[in-house]
Amino acid sequence: MDQGEDFVVANNLDDLVNKMNELVDNSLLNKDEIKKQIEARDRELDNLFTKDLQVTALRGSRFYRGDRLIRTAKPHKILDPKNGPLIAVKLNIISRKTLGGLQTNLSGQVLNSDGCVIKGLYAAGETAGFGGGGVHGYRALEGSFLGGCLFTGKIVGENIRTS
Amino acid sequence: MGFDVIVVGAGLAGLTATAEIADGGKKVLLLDQEPETSIGGQAWWSFGGLFLIDSPEQRKMGIKDSKELAYQDWMGSAGFDRLYDEDYWAKQWAEAYLDFAADEKRDWLRSLGIKFFPVVGWAERGGYLADGHGNSVPRFHIVWGTGPAIVEAFEKRIRTQIDQGLVTYLPRHRVDQLLIENGAAVGVKGSILEPSNAKRGEKSSRTVIDDFTYKSPTIVISSGGIGANFDLIRKNWPERLGSSPQNMISGVPDHVDGRMLEISEKTGARIVNRDRMWHYTEGIKNHSPVWTEHGIRILPGPSSLWFDAEGNRFQAPNFPGFDTLGTLETIMKTGYDYSWFILTQKIIEKEFALSGSEQNPDLTGKSYKRLLERLKKWSARSCSSIYGSR
């Protein structure tokens, strides 16, 4: 069993890129090109101005105590060996949620294609797109999926309880 | 035996609805196709993050939030553009939800015994303009005890209601048809599945041993989404996100099959916004899978460098944790269905959290001591033990 089959580790970038290519069984990655891009990014750590927005974002997030504590590493050069071995992670698309669903009114009653209530039929949770058939629209802010199950479940429950 | 209400699906929404209905003395029949071990559904596996607005936890961390700011962020992310049709109720639900998250939500959950981890997380940071996609401030409140603690709070209520004779819970009862007469719900028909020893989240058999019909004038559908149904995901995949991925891993158990959506549609219910979906781009394969193609999502901090399959660093704002769907679109338009992080040991030690209750035993087990040990050890641990551990 390979515990971390999507991870590769190496002490230098050349080895890392070789291992990355091996992992996906192709030769799409070019060491020199990757090196050039990381060196350019690393150089920005000595530049108080910087136009690399990720470096700006790192500096910004260090203003937040929570990030400094457990979320954002002190900005450092990726290719400086004193920052430990290099790691690459192959990232896959991972399925999760539908944001659409059964269209419901504010009581959680399911509607038909004419927009009329189907009497006695309610929907809650992801089936109802977490409310109304798509409370998140195109994109979510996170923390709103569990919360959407709780909220729609509560609203539907209260409406049925008092009806 | 007569029931006032039938609830289809014993995930978090179904449990919440059931508990609230039975609180008023009505008799509820709770049905689910899975065995009892999977009560709580997908929610049990979650990291337990909840969106709250201007909470005491935020204030203690120096975060200034408000309903107005949250409204701006939600609408900037949602981009509702079907207001006179598919988004008509959705937008109103969004407004109601923002009120809930700013006012009642935290107190209600605390009254059920739910507590929050003091460090509020900053998810979906955006990276566009002030009124575009993303959270202007950290709002991701992690439940102390993660997903299982939320499920437990509601399961406990339901167990009591079962003892009181208010709730009848029948696992292995799969609904196949909604019964509608003269435009009104009258009951459900379905199949009784053979008993199963499947542990929580594992695939259970679909062998039918009997059928059932239950009558009731009120039915709640709370059967979850389509996350484990790759065919349906590909079928509904919108062009704007590029081509659909050939290879995917699954963030949810097999039972998240979307069956009831189709069944509901057949009886006249309207499905809207089916082209809108939420999939993550930072999936790694679980080395001890519970369900089919079991993947885990890395909840990455912002420092890792992100490259496409050909080794080109992504443009701003495709940084880790900024814009999930924007990055999904960017990846899919490369023509490949995977991408790369390159990072250092220092980054992995500080920034890699794995989503999911089972990946975070200290938070899930409500152990401050273990959590502190983990935080301390992060600096001492070798990276192999981090990605090799659960």
XYZ file of C-alpha atoms in Angstrom:
553
model
C 0.000 0.000 0.000
C 1.354 3.350 -0.964
C 0.108 5.775 1.664
C 0.729 8.929 -0.280
C 0.493 7.959 -3.922
C -0.169 11.534 -5.024
C 2.916 12.908 -3.228
C 6.557 13.051 -4.274
C 9.480 14.347 -2.231
C 13.001 15.269 -3.305
C 15.991 17.230 -2.079
C 16.351 19.246 -5.267
C 14.078 20.501 -7.998
C 15.571 18.361 -10.779
C 14.813 15.173 -8.904
C 11.388 16.451 -7.915
C 10.363 17.183 -11.496
C 11.664 13.799 -12.651
C 9.576 12.088 -10.011
C 6.531 14.158 -10.939
C 6.823 13.095 -14.571
C 7.240 9.491 -13.486
C 4.164 9.664 -11.298
C 1.907 10.610 -14.216
C 3.902 8.597 -16.704
C 4.614 11.405 -19.152
C 7.211 14.108 -19.720
C 5.036 17.203 -19.799
C 7.013 19.006 -17.109
C 10.206 20.813 -18.026
C 12.680 21.357 -15.177
C 14.177 24.558 -16.546
C 10.803 26.189 -17.115
C 9.590 25.317 -13.637
C 12.859 26.434 -12.089
C 12.660 29.794 -13.838
C 9.152 30.406 -12.506
C 9.980 29.453 -8.928
C 13.180 31.504 -8.941
C 11.198 34.495 -10.150
C 8.705 34.035 -7.329
C 11.443 33.491 -4.727
C 13.174 36.692 -5.826
C 10.045 38.627 -4.876
C 10.551 37.762 -1.218
C 13.463 40.244 -1.202
C 11.295 42.855 -2.904
C 9.161 44.917 -0.547
C 7.106 46.141 -3.491
C 6.459 42.991 -5.574
C 3.947 42.487 -8.343
C 3.444 38.791 -7.595
C -0.058 38.822 -6.119
C 0.408 35.521 -4.306
C 3.335 37.006 -2.382
C 1.196 40.062 -1.604
C -1.592 37.748 -0.422
C 0.781 35.855 1.865
C 1.951 39.047 3.478
C -1.664 40.129 3.868
C -2.793 36.904 5.451
C -0.001 37.145 8.046
C -1.860 40.173 9.441
C -4.531 37.750 10.678
C -3.605 36.112 13.962
C -5.459 32.907 13.052
C -3.504 32.523 9.819
C -0.183 33.287 11.466
C -0.986 30.717 14.138
C -2.146 27.730 12.115
C -2.607 28.547 8.449
C 0.064 30.592 6.682
C 3.747 29.729 6.879
C 6.191 32.589 7.266
C 6.966 33.526 3.654
C 10.183 31.841 2.557
C 12.053 30.834 -0.581
C 10.850 27.561 -2.015
C 14.233 26.660 -3.468
C 16.323 27.471 -0.386
C 17.357 24.037 0.958
C 17.081 25.191 4.550
C 13.306 25.171 4.137
C 13.317 21.433 3.931
C 12.898 18.991 1.092
C 10.657 19.898 -1.818
C 7.257 18.303 -2.074
C 4.921 18.005 -5.034
C 1.311 16.894 -4.847
C -0.712 15.702 -7.777
C -4.169 17.182 -7.346
C -7.244 15.450 -8.700
C -10.725 16.787 -9.256
C -12.843 15.605 -6.346
C -16.620 15.578 -6.683
C -18.794 16.997 -3.968
C -22.024 18.876 -4.471
C -24.798 20.047 -6.669
C -25.741 23.670 -6.071
C -29.036 23.408 -7.905
C -31.986 21.221 -6.988
C -35.722 21.170 -6.393
C -37.169 24.647 -6.478
C -38.819 25.501 -3.170
C -40.590 28.579 -1.829
C -39.622 30.178 1.478
C -41.637 27.577 3.401
C -39.685 24.790 1.707
C -42.649 23.651 -0.405
C -41.706 22.068 -3.713
C -42.918 23.821 -6.852
C -43.938 22.391 -10.196
C -42.908 23.731 -13.596
C -45.701 26.314 -13.492
C -44.273 27.670 -10.256
C -47.222 26.327 -8.250
C -46.932 24.470 -4.968
C -47.311 20.692 -5.027
C -49.475 20.388 -1.967
C -47.874 18.513 0.931
C -44.490 18.129 -0.756
C -41.428 19.746 0.863
C -37.671 19.532 0.258
C -34.683 20.274 2.464
C -30.894 20.130 2.213
C -28.863 19.533 -0.922
C -31.909 18.103 -2.728
C -33.390 21.591 -2.533
C -30.104 23.182 -3.585
C -29.874 24.047 0.156
C -32.959 26.195 -0.274
C -34.971 27.541 -3.166
C -33.138 25.347 -5.672
C -29.805 27.140 -5.523
C -29.150 29.402 -2.541
C -25.456 29.700 -3.484
C -25.999 30.815 -7.034
C -22.848 30.039 -9.026
C -20.311 30.018 -6.193
C -20.223 29.374 -2.465
C -18.485 31.042 0.458
C -18.006 27.731 2.332
C -19.405 26.785 5.696
C -22.783 27.148 4.048
C -23.481 23.538 3.097
C -23.931 22.008 6.544
C -25.528 25.288 7.522
C -27.882 24.995 4.559
C -28.977 21.518 5.694
C -29.649 22.879 9.162
C -31.483 25.968 7.947
C -33.693 24.288 5.354
C -34.415 21.377 7.717
C -35.386 23.808 10.437
C -37.602 25.959 8.217
C -39.382 22.962 6.703
C -39.792 21.402 10.139
C -41.216 24.564 11.661
C -43.615 25.095 8.795
C -44.931 21.555 8.952
C -45.113 21.642 12.735
C -47.269 24.734 12.745
C -49.374 23.921 9.693
C -50.334 2.829 11.182
C -50.786 6.466 10.227
C -48.056 9.060 9.948
C -48.505 12.793 9.800
C -45.267 13.223 7.854
C -42.838 11.063 5.870
C -39.216 12.216 5.652
C -37.129 10.668 2.875
C -33.442 10.683 3.805
C -31.753 10.570 7.222
C -28.916 12.977 6.507
C -28.488 16.215 8.393
C -31.374 18.032 6.686
C -33.741 15.094 7.214
C -32.716 14.690 10.843
C -33.186 18.397 11.491
C -36.612 18.462 9.839
C -37.691 15.302 11.662
C -36.600 16.623 15.059
C -38.365 19.954 14.531
C -41.600 18.341 13.324
C -41.754 15.725 16.066
C -41.138 18.453 18.653
C -44.658 19.645 17.881
C -46.128 16.200 18.615
C -46.635 15.099 15.011
C -45.815 11.538 14.047
C -42.951 11.190 11.596
C -41.804 8.241 9.505
C -38.112 8.608 8.648
C -36.947 6.464 5.712
C -33.450 5.885 4.341
C -31.995 3.397 1.868
C -28.793 3.008 3.889
C -28.364 0.915 7.029
C -28.581 2.575 10.419
C -24.775 2.847 10.609
C -24.880 5.660 8.047
C -27.332 7.898 9.910
C -26.367 11.516 9.332
C -25.192 10.761 5.797
C -22.578 13.006 4.256
C -22.598 15.454 7.168
C -20.923 12.949 9.475
C -17.852 12.970 7.217
C -17.606 16.718 7.038
C -15.063 18.974 8.646
C -17.934 20.728 10.388
C -17.388 24.233 9.077
C -20.203 26.707 9.592
C -20.666 30.157 8.118
C -21.468 32.650 10.885
C -21.600 36.428 10.680
C -20.172 38.711 13.369
C -19.805 35.953 15.961
C -18.073 36.250 19.352
C -15.356 33.933 17.947
C -14.718 36.361 15.098
C -14.663 39.346 17.418
C -12.186 37.637 19.750
C -9.877 37.095 16.775
C -10.095 40.773 15.841
C -12.381 40.233 12.831
C -14.898 42.950 12.044
C -17.834 41.415 10.211
C -21.372 42.583 9.526
C -24.514 41.451 7.781
C -23.976 44.124 5.123
C -20.469 42.856 4.372
C -21.664 39.239 4.289
C -24.519 40.231 1.986
C -22.070 41.897 -0.398
C -19.848 38.798 -0.357
C -22.679 36.310 -0.824
C -24.233 38.189 -3.720
C -20.826 38.820 -5.280
C -20.132 35.076 -5.205
C -23.608 33.908 -6.164
C -23.976 36.137 -9.215
C -27.710 35.383 -9.432
C -28.680 36.054 -13.036
C -31.962 34.152 -13.428
C -33.943 36.323 -11.053
C -37.300 36.021 -12.718
C -37.095 32.281 -13.032
C -34.666 29.757 -11.562
C -33.160 32.214 -9.077
C -36.448 33.735 -7.964
C -36.696 31.752 -4.731
C -32.979 30.994 -4.481
C -32.073 34.630 -3.938
C -34.786 35.046 -1.324
C -33.461 31.970 0.452
C -29.990 33.499 0.374
C -31.291 36.637 2.082
C -33.106 34.554 4.694
C -29.986 32.475 5.258
C -27.843 35.568 5.832
C -30.315 36.734 8.491
C -30.149 33.296 10.087
C -26.330 33.194 10.056
C -26.124 36.678 11.586
C -28.735 36.187 14.272
C -30.292 32.929 15.341
C -27.928 30.253 14.039
C -25.188 30.344 16.655
C -27.498 30.584 19.677
C -29.732 27.812 18.362
C -26.767 25.489 17.796
C -25.283 26.315 21.179
C -28.616 25.479 22.781
C -28.182 22.031 21.218
C -24.740 21.684 22.790
C -22.657 22.611 19.745
C -19.469 24.582 20.397
C -16.889 26.144 18.100
C -13.115 25.984 17.773
C -11.777 29.456 18.660
C -9.698 30.053 15.510
C -12.015 31.094 12.664
C -10.868 29.937 9.232
C -10.676 32.066 6.117
C -12.064 30.039 3.224
C -12.684 31.219 -0.362
C -10.591 34.370 -0.171
C -11.628 35.616 -3.576
C -8.851 37.637 -5.135
C -10.913 39.835 -7.420
C -12.507 43.150 -6.410
C -14.068 44.051 -3.065
C -17.557 43.181 -4.235
C -16.578 40.107 -6.266
C -16.327 36.458 -5.227
C -15.089 35.456 -1.793
C -15.124 36.131 1.922
C -13.854 39.593 2.859
C -13.107 38.242 6.342
C -12.679 34.819 7.983
C -16.094 33.245 8.659
C -15.465 29.482 8.661
C -16.334 28.304 12.192
C -15.187 24.751 12.873
C -17.479 22.783 15.116
C -15.732 21.325 18.118
C -16.065 17.629 17.345
C -16.447 18.284 13.550
C -19.239 16.619 11.509
C -19.994 13.815 13.988
C -20.750 16.335 16.749
C -23.377 18.073 14.607
C -24.967 14.783 13.621
C -24.915 13.608 17.216
C -26.801 16.676 18.445
C -29.713 15.866 16.146
C -29.502 12.091 16.386
C -29.835 12.402 20.151
C -33.073 14.351 19.778
C -34.410 11.779 17.348
C -33.522 8.813 19.543
C -35.546 10.445 22.303
C -38.440 11.038 19.920
C -38.258 7.398 18.817
C -38.542 6.370 22.471
C -41.545 8.685 22.822
C -43.243 7.012 19.868
C -43.160 10.194 17.785
C -40.580 9.043 15.232
C -40.403 5.725 13.404
C -37.031 5.263 11.716
C -36.816 2.619 9.008
C -33.362 2.183 7.444
C -32.960 0.009 4.320
C -36.222 1.476 3.015
C -35.579 2.946 -0.408
C -38.246 5.203 -1.871
C -38.862 4.538 -5.572
C -41.947 6.643 -6.190
C -43.750 9.648 -4.777
C -47.506 9.243 -4.782
C -49.281 12.373 -5.949
C -53.038 12.665 -6.450
C -54.803 15.763 -7.780
C -51.665 17.825 -7.368
C -51.143 16.801 -3.740
C -48.751 14.382 -2.063
C -50.400 11.306 -0.583
C -47.568 8.887 0.134
C -44.520 6.984 -1.044
C -43.823 3.582 -2.559
C -40.523 1.800 -2.403
C -38.351 -1.254 -1.847
C -37.079 -2.850 1.316
C -33.410 -3.699 0.833
C -31.775 -6.722 2.404
C -30.084 -6.163 5.779
C -26.522 -4.903 5.461
C -23.425 -5.047 7.607
C -21.862 -2.130 5.751
C -20.020 0.162 8.104
C -20.596 3.902 7.991
C -19.963 5.269 4.514
C -19.368 1.874 2.917
C -21.305 0.802 -0.128
C -24.341 -1.285 0.814
C -26.166 -3.811 -1.336
C -29.194 -2.946 -3.440
C -30.839 -6.370 -3.270
C -34.576 -5.947 -2.793
C -36.392 -8.304 -0.428
C -39.828 -6.685 -0.288
C -41.774 -3.558 -1.145
C -43.696 -1.003 0.874
C -46.308 1.727 0.558
C -46.873 4.368 3.211
C -49.552 7.019 3.079
C -49.229 10.533 4.431
C -50.424 13.971 3.349
C -47.005 15.523 3.989
C -43.678 14.394 2.544
C -40.228 15.888 2.976
C -37.515 15.017 0.465
C -34.075 15.311 2.048
C -32.158 12.760 0.037
C -28.984 14.718 -0.722
C -27.135 15.508 -3.912
C -25.378 13.843 -6.806
C -21.725 13.838 -5.642
C -21.129 10.101 -6.076
C -22.962 9.870 -9.391
C -20.220 10.666 -11.906
C -22.542 10.057 -14.879
C -24.965 12.685 -13.664
C -22.133 15.102 -12.869
C -20.757 14.745 -16.393
C -24.224 15.047 -17.910
C -24.937 18.298 -16.058
C -21.405 19.685 -16.450
C -21.668 23.266 -17.760
C -19.638 24.394 -20.744
C -18.379 27.431 -18.847
C -16.239 25.105 -16.670
C -14.496 23.592 -19.667
C -14.880 19.932 -20.527
C -15.943 17.523 -17.790
C -13.114 15.621 -16.097
C -12.337 12.163 -17.457
C -10.819 11.195 -14.133
C -12.372 12.178 -10.849
C -12.287 10.907 -7.313
C -15.272 11.000 -5.005
C -15.630 13.256 -2.002
C -18.812 11.546 -0.834
C -20.098 8.004 -0.124
C -21.758 5.886 -2.825
C -25.260 6.546 -1.535
C -25.075 10.209 -2.651
C -26.623 9.066 -5.909
C -29.131 11.771 -6.822
C -31.881 9.169 -7.312
C -34.627 11.098 -5.588
C -34.074 14.158 -7.747
C -35.116 12.249 -10.836
C -37.955 10.517 -9.005
C -39.250 13.890 -7.808
C -38.974 15.366 -11.257
C -41.019 12.508 -12.689
C -43.883 13.409 -10.389
C -43.885 17.008 -11.508
C -41.376 18.702 -9.214
C -39.163 21.271 -10.887
C -35.382 21.017 -10.792
C -33.574 24.315 -11.329
C -29.944 25.367 -11.730
C -28.725 21.860 -12.410
C -25.741 23.272 -14.280
C -24.387 24.730 -11.044
C -22.104 22.431 -9.082
C -19.350 22.569 -6.533
C -16.350 20.293 -6.913
C -12.901 20.721 -5.455
C -9.591 20.737 -7.251
C -7.270 19.606 -4.429
C -8.244 15.943 -4.163
C -5.844 13.192 -3.158
C -6.640 9.505 -3.142
C -7.458 8.017 0.245
C -4.992 5.226 0.960
C -7.608 3.430 3.086
C -10.789 3.985 1.084
C -14.193 3.604 2.723
C -16.266 4.282 -0.387
C -15.733 3.899 -4.135
C -12.934 6.153 -5.492
C -12.662 7.685 -2.036
C -10.848 10.997 -2.210
C -9.846 13.476 0.463
C -9.665 17.169 -0.083
C -6.626 19.070 1.043
C -7.693 22.309 2.695
C -4.621 24.202 1.641
C -3.114 27.308 3.143
C -2.166 30.014 0.655
C 1.565 29.419 0.095
C 1.857 26.412 -2.221
C 2.754 27.224 -5.833
C 0.109 25.906 -8.195
C 1.007 24.616 -11.669
C -0.957 23.121 -14.511
C -0.169 19.688 -15.934
C 2.360 21.253 -18.322
C 4.187 23.100 -15.586
C 2.841 26.629 -16.053
C 2.118 28.457 -12.833
C -1.532 29.524 -12.710
C -2.369 33.207 -13.036
C -3.830 35.260 -10.179
C -6.084 34.656 -8.326
C -5.761 30.882 -8.748
C -3.990 30.486 -5.442
C -4.825 27.763 -2.924
C -8.069 28.555 -1.100
C -9.112 31.583 -3.145
C -11.692 30.587 -5.727
C -12.653 26.939 -5.957
C -14.721 27.099 -9.127
C -12.535 29.668 -10.835
C -9.588 27.328 -10.418
C -11.670 24.332 -11.507
C -12.506 26.211 -14.703
C -8.878 27.199 -15.219
C -7.721 23.607 -14.775
C -10.338 22.102 -17.062
C -9.508 24.607 -19.778
C -5.904 23.384 -19.807
C -7.164 20.172 -21.371
C -5.983 18.088 -18.403
C -7.963 17.045 -15.346
C -5.198 17.371 -12.788
C -2.742 19.957 -11.534
C 0.258 20.236 -9.200
C 1.259 21.891 -5.968
C 4.957 22.481 -5.369
C 5.817 23.401 -1.822
C 8.347 22.976 0.966
C 8.356 20.964 4.135
C 7.832 24.190 6.077
C 4.646 24.862 4.129
C 3.215 21.375 4.503
C 3.835 21.453 8.227
C 1.903 24.634 8.719
C -0.673 24.698 5.975
C -2.016 21.289 5.093
C -5.239 20.337 6.736
C -7.248 17.475 5.363
C -10.955 17.994 5.071
C -13.170 15.481 6.761
C -13.948 14.358 10.257
C -11.865 11.197 10.092
C -8.770 13.149 9.067
C -8.768 15.327 12.158
C -8.980 13.083 15.200
C -8.131 15.836 17.665
C -10.856 18.236 16.525
C -13.299 15.395 16.021
C -12.455 13.806 19.366
C -12.776 17.207 21.067
C -9.318 16.879 22.549
C -7.554 20.197 23.174
C -4.592 18.266 24.470
C -4.263 16.247 21.278
C -4.778 19.343 19.168
C -2.016 21.209 20.997
C 0.227 18.194 20.617
C -0.467 18.188 16.894
C 0.272 21.889 16.589
C 3.542 21.435 18.461
C 4.479 18.342 16.545
C 3.846 19.962 13.198
C 7.204 21.639 13.445
C 9.010 18.497 14.612
C 7.380 15.932 12.366
C 8.925 14.573 9.205
C 6.798 15.285 6.170
C 6.361 11.606 5.391
C 4.572 11.114 8.680
C 2.237 13.968 7.858
C 1.039 12.873 4.483
C 1.377 9.243 5.409
C -0.715 9.624 8.524
C -4.479 9.583 8.411
